[in-house]
Amino acid sequence: MIKSSAISFYKALGYTPHDFQVECWEKTSAGTNGLLMAPTGSGKTYALGLPMLLKADPKQKRLQGIWITPLRALSHEIYAALEQANQTLCLGLDIALRNGDTSPNERQKQQRQSPHILVTTPESLHLLLASKGYPKYLGALTMTVIDEWHDLMGSKRGVLIELALSRLKRLNQELMIWGISATLKHPKQAIKVLAGNEHTQNEWTLIKAQWEKNIEIHSVLPETMERFPWRGHLGILLIEQVIPLIEAHKTVLIFTNTRSQCEIWYQKILETAPEYAGQIAMHHSSIDKSTRLWVEKAIKNESLKAVVCTSSLDLGVDFAPVEAIVQIGGPKGIARFMQRAGRSGHQPGAKSIVYFIPTHAIELVEAAALRRAIAEHLIENPTPYLLCYDVLIQYCCTLAVSEGYHPHQVFEEVQSTHCFQSMTINEWKWIQNFLEFGSQSLASYDEYKKVTRSDDQRMVIENRGLAMRHRLQIGTIVSDASLQVVFQSGGHIGTVEEWFASQLKAGDLFTFAGRTLEFIRLKELKVIVRRSSSKPTKVPSWMGGRLSFTSEMSWLLKSSLQQALDPNTIQDPELQALRPIFERQTKESYLPKTDEFLVEVFQTREGHHHVFYPFEGRFVHEAMASLLAYRISLLGPLSCTLAYNDYGFEILSDQPIAIETIWDNNLWDTKHLNEDLYQSINITEMSRRTFRDIAAISQLVFSGYPSKAVKTKHLQGSSQLLYEVFKSHEPNNLLYLQSLRETLEHKLEEGRLQLALKSIKKAKVLVAHCETPTPFSFPIITDRLREKLSNESLAERIRKMTEKLERT
Amino acid sequence: MSTPYSFAGQNFELDSSGALYWPNQNCLVLSDVHLGKIQHFRKNGSAIPLQAQEENYLRLEGVISRYAPETLLIIGDLFHSEWNREWTLFEAFVKKQQLNIILVAGNHDVIDHKHFEALGIEVVSAKKLKNIQFSHYPEHDTSHFQISGHLHPAVRVQLGAKEKRTLKCFYRKNNQFVLPSFGYFTGNARVSKHDLDEIYVIAEDEVISI
């Protein structure tokens, strides 16, 4: 039934359906669950949207299908597509949209008279679970689709989906679940996370769209490689060559890796080509929402020539006029690159064109690596989160504010998810005790109050204030402490982080959202500014902007270097252009093969440089450098500083380190890895940051009512303080332990570190004693931001730092 | 543990607990203890470990035994919010002490003053000792010497290339001296170094000038 109606719909539109769409229609008719791997723009919405519409019964006035998307912008698009099909096929269905922008009025209307189909976000779905009567409201559901699953599954929003599905499955035994994702390397894992352990994998279908998205990568090569810098991160040098690219296309998106880089590029383009004023715009997540929406609209109606942006435009909306993408610097991951490439060439049959702008010479290898990734269809799987007690606590409260829950029943459901499959009954009991008694045994003077037990043993939140605060805080996206930037005359421009604002003095000029602004004063969490026509001196930077190589990217990079070993087989123009650099590298040192591990040693007046090249990305190198330095220091006194980039890391010391001793003493060993990491890296500092999110998600801290300044009855607390309190007074608190675990697993990428250490142990070691810095080592050793290994007291370190400042 | 400091022609000790000792008056001054904050959070559904509330009393007892002052002058925000059951702990603490306690009421001190007075604590809106005015808020008028709290000042200190820490501090600006918050479970507000005349940070158990 579905199949024939769907085909007739396509006939009406004048298209022939793709094979994968037909396959989806067949499988959904049979009622199977599944995962569809298809790129944006391939017709994936109708592949699963038509079954959702056609399965719904218009006569039954109940909610029958839910479509979940990660982005509001995307949900508008899905809604429009579904509505179009609804009209064309005269299905007479009521389709509604519910997300953070939906007015309370509209929501109440949806609650009273339920639509047939709802397009929503993970957070809004949880809000539904937090409202009274949800079992009835959601009880007639037949199909749910989770869009962009590859993006969601690598974040805690994915955990929100897993938990919501566990409840929906209980309410509707026959519920059909489908995920949609980009092409992944391990689709089975993506299915496992979505399905949980209730369904065996056999019951899930995998459908892969045979859809060749044609992507072309053209690197912008410097005119002479000899004069192109060996290090750098902005790429501004090539701006003269970027302008003609903008000129040649209708609309171009220029992707930068950080928000500050975005600001700088925007300024520089206008300086180089002032005639573009009014025709180019900027888009990043700190810019005011209305401005962002305006930019998105302007792209669609072709009134912009170029938009300088960050990952804020990675996902979602189809921008038909975009003909080409400019990527500045390495995107560090294949999935991110493919997303960005997919923003261009949306017209049927069009190619996606990407221009790659290197910021330094060696980065050109990344372009060659990405080309291989496209040819071989490699996209890394995101690492799903496990045992997120913070999200679980939030979910329990969600159920407690609406209908209440029986702990034993919900335990079963929760344990059926991928995230919580290894949770023990004791951990579950701990969480229930945490919610009911604040993790204390009953003390007479304790006034803890949150979840209570009703007469029929349901866990409930009856206090209206608590319930309201909970509903306001549903979700897992924690924003930084940020301050709004507003004009003195009124009008929002966007947000900057608190620490940047705190450095500003009255009269300081900075560039933001493409304008030069003069700081006037701080007032009630607002940065008051006025426009200025002078040249700016500062560019705000935002924390957490740094990206690191993914493991697939790292592997591809190594094998691309392999190609460069034999100059006669080089095909990529980038590797061809890099030939003089490779020759220089080979002359001074080596180009390592994939089974070799290169170490370069040389001396300058700064001291003895020891540079190691695992090519595993900055995060892994950071951990590895500290670990190795720590282990070397156990053999004998060592005073050193550390530096790293995506290719390798350096230990700079006043004494030479005998490289053999590292192997002789088995210092790459994976045994005692955790203990040694705790000793060598400031894990406390890192997990304090992780804990910030955990505290907000589990609602230990209240972030305040939106649009109401501070008035929160003395309830604002900093998560930093809480971290210290738990560390010294409740070190077995599961949320505190979670922050340590997440730091190791997600920030330090412990799993990858283990694998990398093992492969270093196996590799053939090449030690090069060099005369001068090599093209490989130069960007690392010139890094002025160095980490110092130190065991002095805090006061001692402050004194030294102060002395140093006084001298300079 | 403490660092000598002179202000307004008087000699003081800056204690690493965040308290200020004035030997000449045998008076210990501290600010922003925020007692009852943990209980207040718990009452509103945040499960902060209850044992942590002992910490403030340990700190108070520690600093009192170090200086054995005659007077304890608390310049505001002794309690965080409305009356709650932590009061019983505070009551027990006060009864053990052999000293005069004076509270300069701060914006958080919303508990009825009668409760304090019943424990023999004098509650005032400001206190003048010798040539120095003690108040909760730093005043706009800086023509006279003044010591206050309220701000929970802290500064960001660069420790290495990539390591920065925010540390509680005492600071002076003209005739005004501001104490850090004494309480265990209290947040900080970062102040900018530029416009301050002197800054003393608390680095674990030391107080150092930067």
PDB file of N, CA and C in Angstrom, chain A residues 286 480-486 492 494-502 512 519 522-527 542:
ATOM      1  N   SER A 286      27.890  32.491  18.097  1.00  0.00           N
ATOM      2  CA  SER A 286      27.794  33.545  19.106  1.00  0.00           C
ATOM      3  C   SER A 286      27.084  34.787  18.591  1.00  0.00           C
ATOM      4  N   ASP A 480      28.074  28.231  27.512  1.00  0.00           N
ATOM      5  CA  ASP A 480      29.083  28.856  28.352  1.00  0.00           C
ATOM      6  C   ASP A 480      28.510  30.046  29.081  1.00  0.00           C
ATOM      7  N   ALA A 481      29.165  30.398  30.172  1.00  0.00           N
ATOM      8  CA  ALA A 481      28.762  31.626  30.840  1.00  0.00           C
ATOM      9  C   ALA A 481      29.043  32.730  29.844  1.00  0.00           C
ATOM     10  N   SER A 482      27.997  33.252  29.251  1.00  0.00           N
ATOM     11  CA  SER A 482      28.261  34.242  28.210  1.00  0.00           C
ATOM     12  C   SER A 482      27.481  35.518  28.483  1.00  0.00           C
ATOM     13  N   LEU A 483      28.004  36.576  27.970  1.00  0.00           N
ATOM     14  CA  LEU A 483      27.406  37.880  28.183  1.00  0.00           C
ATOM     15  C   LEU A 483      26.896  38.399  26.850  1.00  0.00           C
ATOM     16  N   GLN A 484      25.760  39.084  26.912  1.00  0.00           N
ATOM     17  CA  GLN A 484      25.214  39.630  25.681  1.00  0.00           C
ATOM     18  C   GLN A 484      25.917  40.914  25.308  1.00  0.00           C
ATOM     19  N   VAL A 485      26.168  41.069  24.022  1.00  0.00           N
ATOM     20  CA  VAL A 485      26.749  42.311  23.533  1.00  0.00           C
ATOM     21  C   VAL A 485      25.603  43.149  22.979  1.00  0.00           C
ATOM     22  N   VAL A 486      25.419  44.345  23.544  1.00  0.00           N
ATOM     23  CA  VAL A 486      24.321  45.190  23.066  1.00  0.00           C
ATOM     24  C   VAL A 486      24.814  46.612  22.812  1.00  0.00           C
ATOM     25  N   HIS A 492      20.579  43.850  20.086  1.00  0.00           N
ATOM     26  CA  HIS A 492      21.529  42.789  20.419  1.00  0.00           C
ATOM     27  C   HIS A 492      22.430  42.481  19.241  1.00  0.00           C
ATOM     28  N   GLY A 494      25.080  39.821  19.829  1.00  0.00           N
ATOM     29  CA  GLY A 494      25.476  38.429  20.018  1.00  0.00           C
ATOM     30  C   GLY A 494      26.031  38.238  21.413  1.00  0.00           C
ATOM     31  N   THR A 495      26.857  37.213  21.598  1.00  0.00           N
ATOM     32  CA  THR A 495      27.390  36.957  22.931  1.00  0.00           C
ATOM     33  C   THR A 495      28.903  36.760  22.891  1.00  0.00           C
ATOM     34  N   VAL A 496      29.563  37.149  23.961  1.00  0.00           N
ATOM     35  CA  VAL A 496      30.985  36.818  24.125  1.00  0.00           C
ATOM     36  C   VAL A 496      31.118  36.109  25.459  1.00  0.00           C
ATOM     37  N   GLU A 497      32.204  35.354  25.621  1.00  0.00           N
ATOM     38  CA  GLU A 497      32.383  34.670  26.886  1.00  0.00           C
ATOM     39  C   GLU A 497      32.800  35.657  27.956  1.00  0.00           C
ATOM     40  N   GLU A 498      32.411  35.300  29.170  1.00  0.00           N
ATOM     41  CA  GLU A 498      32.621  36.184  30.296  1.00  0.00           C
ATOM     42  C   GLU A 498      34.090  36.571  30.462  1.00  0.00           C
ATOM     43  N   TRP A 499      34.989  35.602  30.258  1.00  0.00           N
ATOM     44  CA  TRP A 499      36.395  35.923  30.481  1.00  0.00           C
ATOM     45  C   TRP A 499      36.928  36.935  29.480  1.00  0.00           C
ATOM     46  N   PHE A 500      36.381  36.945  28.264  1.00  0.00           N
ATOM     47  CA  PHE A 500      36.838  37.935  27.294  1.00  0.00           C
ATOM     48  C   PHE A 500      36.363  39.322  27.724  1.00  0.00           C
ATOM     49  N   ALA A 501      35.100  39.375  28.132  1.00  0.00           N
ATOM     50  CA  ALA A 501      34.533  40.653  28.562  1.00  0.00           C
ATOM     51  C   ALA A 501      35.299  41.208  29.755  1.00  0.00           C
ATOM     52  N   SER A 502      35.759  40.304  30.631  1.00  0.00           N
ATOM     53  CA  SER A 502      36.417  40.781  31.844  1.00  0.00           C
ATOM     54  C   SER A 502      37.774  41.425  31.563  1.00  0.00           C
ATOM     55  N   PHE A 512      33.617  42.318  16.237  1.00  0.00           N
ATOM     56  CA  PHE A 512      32.651  41.277  16.563  1.00  0.00           C
ATOM     57  C   PHE A 512      31.508  41.342  15.576  1.00  0.00           C
ATOM     58  N   PHE A 519      34.138  49.292  23.560  1.00  0.00           N
ATOM     59  CA  PHE A 519      33.570  48.851  24.825  1.00  0.00           C
ATOM     60  C   PHE A 519      33.270  50.062  25.700  1.00  0.00           C
ATOM     61  N   LEU A 522      30.292  47.294  31.431  1.00  0.00           N
ATOM     62  CA  LEU A 522      29.536  46.085  31.698  1.00  0.00           C
ATOM     63  C   LEU A 522      28.356  46.484  32.552  1.00  0.00           C
ATOM     64  N   LYS A 523      27.172  46.002  32.194  1.00  0.00           N
ATOM     65  CA  LYS A 523      26.019  46.336  33.015  1.00  0.00           C
ATOM     66  C   LYS A 523      25.085  45.144  33.052  1.00  0.00           C
ATOM     67  N   GLU A 524      24.855  44.601  34.230  1.00  0.00           N
ATOM     68  CA  GLU A 524      23.927  43.490  34.423  1.00  0.00           C
ATOM     69  C   GLU A 524      24.068  42.418  33.350  1.00  0.00           C
ATOM     70  N   LEU A 525      25.200  41.776  33.299  1.00  0.00           N
ATOM     71  CA  LEU A 525      25.450  40.704  32.342  1.00  0.00           C
ATOM     72  C   LEU A 525      25.348  41.149  30.886  1.00  0.00           C
ATOM     73  N   LYS A 526      25.510  42.425  30.679  1.00  0.00           N
ATOM     74  CA  LYS A 526      25.489  42.909  29.305  1.00  0.00           C
ATOM     75  C   LYS A 526      26.759  43.706  29.027  1.00  0.00           C
ATOM     76  N   VAL A 527      27.301  43.495  27.843  1.00  0.00           N
ATOM     77  CA  VAL A 527      28.460  44.274  27.416  1.00  0.00           C
ATOM     78  C   VAL A 527      27.921  45.413  26.564  1.00  0.00           C
ATOM     79  N   TRP A 542      36.856  32.332  21.598  1.00  0.00           N
ATOM     80  CA  TRP A 542      35.934  31.551  22.412  1.00  0.00           C
ATOM     81  C   TRP A 542      36.630  30.258  22.790  1.00  0.00           C
TER      82      TRP A 542
END
